[in-house]
Coordinates of C-alpha atoms and ligand atoms in Angstrom, one line a residue:
M1 CA 77.1 86.8 91.2
G2 CA 80.2 86.9 93.5
P3 CA 83.8 87.9 92.7
I4 CA 86.0 86.6 90.0
G5 CA 88.6 84.3 91.7
V6 CA 92.2 84.5 90.5
F7 CA 95.0 82.1 91.6
D8 CA 98.7 81.8 91.1
S9 CA 101.6 80.0 92.7
G10 CA 102.6 83.2 94.3
M11 CA 102.7 86.9 93.5
G12 CA 103.3 86.7 89.7
G13 CA 99.6 86.4 89.1
L14 CA 99.1 90.0 90.2
T15 CA 100.1 90.9 86.6
V16 CA 97.0 89.1 85.5
L17 CA 94.9 90.6 88.3
R18 CA 96.0 94.1 87.2
E19 CA 94.9 93.4 83.6
L20 CA 91.5 92.0 84.8
H21 CA 90.9 95.0 86.9
R22 CA 91.8 97.3 84.0
R23 CA 89.5 95.4 81.6
L24 CA 86.6 94.8 84.0
P25 CA 86.9 97.7 86.5
A26 CA 83.5 97.1 88.2
E27 CA 84.1 93.4 88.9
D28 CA 85.1 92.4 92.5
L29 CA 88.3 90.2 92.4
L30 CA 89.6 87.7 94.9
Y31 CA 93.2 86.8 94.5
F32 CA 94.8 83.7 96.0
G33 CA 98.6 83.3 95.9
D34 CA 100.0 80.0 97.1
T35 CA 103.1 81.7 98.5
A36 CA 103.8 78.9 100.9
R37 CA 104.4 76.4 98.0
V38 CA 105.8 78.7 95.2
P39 CA 107.4 77.9 92.8
Y40 CA 105.3 75.6 90.7
G41 CA 107.5 75.9 87.6
T42 CA 110.1 73.5 89.0
K43 CA 107.6 70.9 90.1
G44 CA 106.0 67.9 88.3
A45 CA 102.6 67.5 86.8
R46 CA 101.0 65.5 89.6
T47 CA 102.1 67.9 92.3
V48 CA 101.0 71.0 90.4
R49 CA 97.6 69.4 89.6
E50 CA 97.0 68.7 93.3
F51 CA 98.0 72.2 94.4
A52 CA 95.9 73.8 91.6
L53 CA 92.8 71.8 92.7
Q54 CA 93.2 73.0 96.3
D55 CA 93.7 76.6 95.2
A56 CA 90.6 76.5 93.0
L57 CA 88.5 74.8 95.6
F58 CA 89.5 77.4 98.1
L59 CA 88.4 80.2 95.8
R60 CA 85.1 78.3 95.1
S61 CA 84.5 78.0 98.9
R62 CA 84.6 81.8 98.9
G63 CA 81.7 82.0 96.4
V64 CA 83.6 83.0 93.2
K65 CA 81.6 82.9 90.0
M66 CA 84.6 82.2 87.8
I67 CA 88.1 81.0 88.3
V68 CA 91.1 82.4 86.4
V69 CA 94.2 80.4 86.5
A70 CA 96.8 83.1 86.3
C71 CA 99.7 80.7 86.6
N72 CA 101.0 79.4 83.3
T73 CA 102.4 76.2 84.9
A74 CA 99.1 75.4 86.6
S75 CA 97.3 76.2 83.4
A76 CA 99.7 73.9 81.5
F77 CA 99.3 70.9 83.8
A78 CA 95.8 71.3 85.3
I79 CA 93.4 73.3 83.2
D80 CA 91.4 70.3 81.8
Y81 CA 91.3 68.7 85.2
L82 CA 90.0 71.8 86.9
Q83 CA 87.4 72.4 84.3
E84 CA 86.2 68.8 84.9
Q85 CA 86.1 69.2 88.7
L86 CA 84.7 72.7 89.2
D87 CA 81.1 73.9 88.8
V88 CA 82.0 77.4 87.6
P89 CA 83.9 78.4 84.4
V90 CA 87.7 78.0 84.7
L91 CA 89.9 80.0 82.4
G92 CA 93.6 79.5 81.8
V93 CA 96.3 81.7 80.3
I94 CA 97.6 79.4 77.6
K95 CA 94.8 79.4 74.9
P96 CA 94.3 83.2 75.1
G97 CA 98.1 83.7 74.8
V98 CA 98.3 81.4 71.8
Q99 CA 95.3 83.2 70.2
A100 CA 96.9 86.6 70.7
A101 CA 100.2 85.4 69.2
L102 CA 98.5 84.0 66.1
E103 CA 96.7 87.3 65.6
K104 CA 100.0 89.3 66.0
T105 CA 102.5 87.2 64.0
V106 CA 103.4 88.4 60.6
G107 CA 105.7 85.6 59.4
G108 CA 104.2 82.8 61.5
N109 CA 107.5 82.2 63.4
I110 CA 106.5 82.2 67.1
G111 CA 108.6 81.7 70.2
V112 CA 107.4 80.9 73.7
I113 CA 109.4 81.3 76.9
A114 CA 108.2 79.8 80.2
T115 CA 109.1 77.8 83.2
R116 CA 110.6 74.3 82.9
G117 CA 107.2 72.8 83.8
T118 CA 105.3 74.7 81.2
V119 CA 107.8 74.0 78.5
S120 CA 107.9 70.3 79.4
S121 CA 104.1 70.0 79.3
N122 CA 104.2 71.0 75.5
R123 CA 100.8 72.7 75.8
Y124 CA 101.9 76.0 74.1
Q125 CA 103.9 74.1 71.5
E126 CA 101.0 71.7 70.6
L127 CA 98.5 74.5 70.1
L128 CA 101.0 76.7 68.1
I129 CA 102.3 73.8 65.9
A130 CA 98.7 72.9 65.0
E131 CA 98.4 76.3 63.4
V132 CA 101.8 77.2 62.0
G133 CA 103.7 73.9 61.7
K134 CA 106.6 72.3 63.6
D135 CA 109.5 74.2 62.1
R136 CA 108.1 77.6 63.1
V137 CA 107.8 77.2 66.8
I138 CA 110.6 77.5 69.3
A139 CA 110.1 77.0 73.1
K140 CA 112.7 77.9 75.7
E141 CA 112.6 77.5 79.4
C142 CA 114.0 80.4 81.4
P143 CA 114.1 79.3 85.0
L144 CA 116.3 82.2 86.4
F145 CA 113.8 84.8 85.2
V146 CA 111.4 84.1 88.1
P147 CA 113.9 84.7 91.0
L148 CA 115.4 87.7 89.2
V149 CA 112.0 89.4 89.0
E150 CA 111.2 88.4 92.6
E151 CA 114.4 90.1 93.6
G152 CA 113.4 93.2 91.7
M153 CA 116.3 92.7 89.2
T154 CA 114.2 93.5 86.1
S155 CA 117.1 95.3 84.5
G156 CA 120.9 95.6 84.9
N157 CA 124.0 93.6 84.0
V158 CA 123.1 90.3 85.5
T159 CA 119.6 90.3 84.0
D160 CA 121.0 91.4 80.6
L161 CA 123.5 88.5 80.6
V162 CA 120.9 85.9 81.6
T163 CA 118.5 87.3 79.0
A164 CA 121.1 87.0 76.2
D165 CA 122.0 83.5 77.2
Y166 CA 118.4 82.3 77.3
L167 CA 117.2 84.1 74.2
Q168 CA 120.1 83.7 71.8
S169 CA 118.5 80.8 70.0
L170 CA 115.3 82.8 69.5
K171 CA 116.8 86.1 68.3
N172 CA 116.3 86.6 64.6
N173 CA 114.3 83.4 64.4
V174 CA 110.9 84.5 65.6
D175 CA 108.8 87.6 64.9
T176 CA 106.5 87.0 67.9
L177 CA 107.4 85.9 71.4
I178 CA 104.9 84.7 74.0
L179 CA 105.8 85.6 77.6
G180 CA 104.5 82.4 78.9
C181 CA 105.0 83.0 82.6
T182 CA 103.4 85.4 85.1
H183 CA 106.7 87.1 85.9
Y184 CA 108.0 87.8 82.4
P185 CA 105.8 90.9 81.6
L186 CA 108.0 92.7 84.2
L187 CA 111.0 91.9 82.0
K188 CA 109.4 93.3 78.8
E189 CA 111.8 96.1 78.4
T190 CA 114.9 94.0 78.9
I191 CA 113.6 91.3 76.6
A192 CA 112.5 93.8 73.9
N193 CA 116.0 95.4 74.1
F194 CA 117.7 92.1 73.4
M195 CA 115.2 90.7 70.8
G196 CA 114.7 93.9 68.9
Y197 CA 111.7 96.2 69.1
D198 CA 110.2 94.8 65.9
V199 CA 109.6 91.4 67.7
K200 CA 106.0 91.4 69.0
L201 CA 105.8 90.4 72.7
V202 CA 102.6 88.7 73.8
D203 CA 101.6 89.3 77.4
S204 CA 99.2 86.5 78.2
A205 CA 97.7 88.6 81.0
E206 CA 96.1 91.0 78.5
A207 CA 94.8 88.2 76.3
L208 CA 93.3 86.4 79.3
A209 CA 91.5 89.6 80.6
E210 CA 89.9 89.8 77.2
A211 CA 88.9 86.1 77.3
A212 CA 87.4 86.6 80.8
A213 CA 85.3 89.6 79.6
S214 CA 83.9 87.6 76.8
E215 CA 83.2 84.6 79.0
L216 CA 81.2 86.8 81.3
G217 CA 79.2 88.2 78.4
N218 CA 76.2 90.1 79.7
K219 CA 76.8 88.8 83.3
K220 CA 79.7 91.2 83.7
E221 CA 80.2 94.3 85.8
S222 CA 78.4 93.1 88.9
G223 CA 80.5 94.5 91.8
N224 CA 82.2 97.6 93.1
G225 CA 85.7 96.9 91.7
E226 CA 87.0 95.7 95.1
I227 CA 90.1 93.6 95.2
S228 CA 90.8 91.2 98.1
F229 CA 94.0 89.2 98.7
C230 CA 94.6 85.8 100.4
L231 CA 97.9 84.1 100.6
S232 CA 99.1 80.8 102.1
D233 CA 102.1 82.6 103.6
I234 CA 103.2 86.2 103.8
P235 CA 106.7 86.4 102.2
W236 CA 109.2 89.0 103.5
K237 CA 108.9 91.4 100.6
F238 CA 105.3 90.8 99.7
R239 CA 104.1 94.4 99.9
E240 CA 107.0 95.8 98.0
V241 CA 107.3 93.1 95.3
G242 CA 103.5 92.6 95.1
A243 CA 102.9 96.3 94.5
R244 CA 105.4 96.2 91.6
F245 CA 103.4 93.3 90.0
L246 CA 100.1 94.9 90.6
G247 CA 101.1 98.5 89.8
K248 CA 99.5 99.9 93.0
P249 CA 99.9 99.5 96.7
I250 CA 98.4 96.4 98.5
D251 CA 96.6 97.0 101.8
A252 CA 95.0 94.2 103.7
V253 CA 96.1 90.6 103.1
E254 CA 94.5 87.5 104.7
T255 CA 96.6 84.4 105.4
V256 CA 94.9 81.0 104.9
N257 CA 96.0 77.5 105.6
L258 CA 94.8 75.2 102.8
N259 CA 95.6 71.9 104.5
E260 CA 93.6 73.0 107.6
L261 CA 90.7 74.0 105.4
E262 CA 90.9 70.7 103.6
R263 CA 90.8 68.8 106.9
E264 CA 87.8 70.7 107.9
G265 CA 86.1 69.6 104.7
I266 CA 85.8 73.1 103.3
L267 CA 87.7 72.4 100.1
S268 CA 85.7 69.4 98.9
I269 CA 82.1 70.6 98.9
P270 CA 81.5 72.6 95.6
R271 CA 82.8 70.0 93.1
K272 CA 80.6 69.6 90.0
E273 CA 77.8 67.0 90.2
K274 CA 78.6 64.1 87.8
A275 CA 75.9 63.8 85.1
Ligands
DGL1 N1 103.4 81.5 88.2 C1 104.4 80.7 87.5 C2 104.0 80.6 86.0 O1 103.4 81.5 85.4 C3 105.8 81.2 87.7 C4 106.3 81.1 89.1 C5 106.4 79.6 89.6 O2 107.3 78.9 89.1 O3 105.6 79.3 90.4 O4 104.4 79.6 85.4

């Protein structure tokens, strides 16, 4: 029972929330965006792991029955750790994204674009290389994509130039490209335009929603399809940018202070009992 909890470093995870809502329309969803500490993609493993644990424990304190790590960087650095610590299923975006890419690829040449943190973690590359071999995988960090999307610049001259610069080494060398960051699905059109429409783009959000549905199995469809939002800060353009990510307007948003909740002991209770 209880909602499915979804967290991200900020607003980008709303692309994942949208897919979950589409795939599991009767499930209640609780979204937490760590907008006070975004971005995660430029930070190191230890910091991201600490943030991710706090985010997950916050959701657990609100009674969620499953936690979806929408953020690729948090999935890359912290998924095993979270699965160890939490007493509910924790799903990340990386494995479902890799699985979807392997199903879509024709020639077995797969690219992955992501934040600096995700690329440096090697998580995508290791899983892909184990299946298709080292010479067939290209990973590329695209740090400017996140701020471009946040500013609403999903198309236009600047975005086209940045896209061409980042993706030059992948063009004509991959038949499938994983969009390994919450923000990149909003650049699908621009990326497809540059890469060529025959290159298959893998949106991890869709793959993850499918994985969540199968994890729930016969326990699914237990709510009224309500979506609630909690953020650690309300950014200036939250409603405007957030609605673009989610694909529909956002009404009520609650602000929470994780450090205060931790001091009150609320974020430490539901960790898994050690066997
Ligand atoms: N959510 C992050 C990801 O998917 C992108 C934004 C950030 O750097 O925090 O990797």
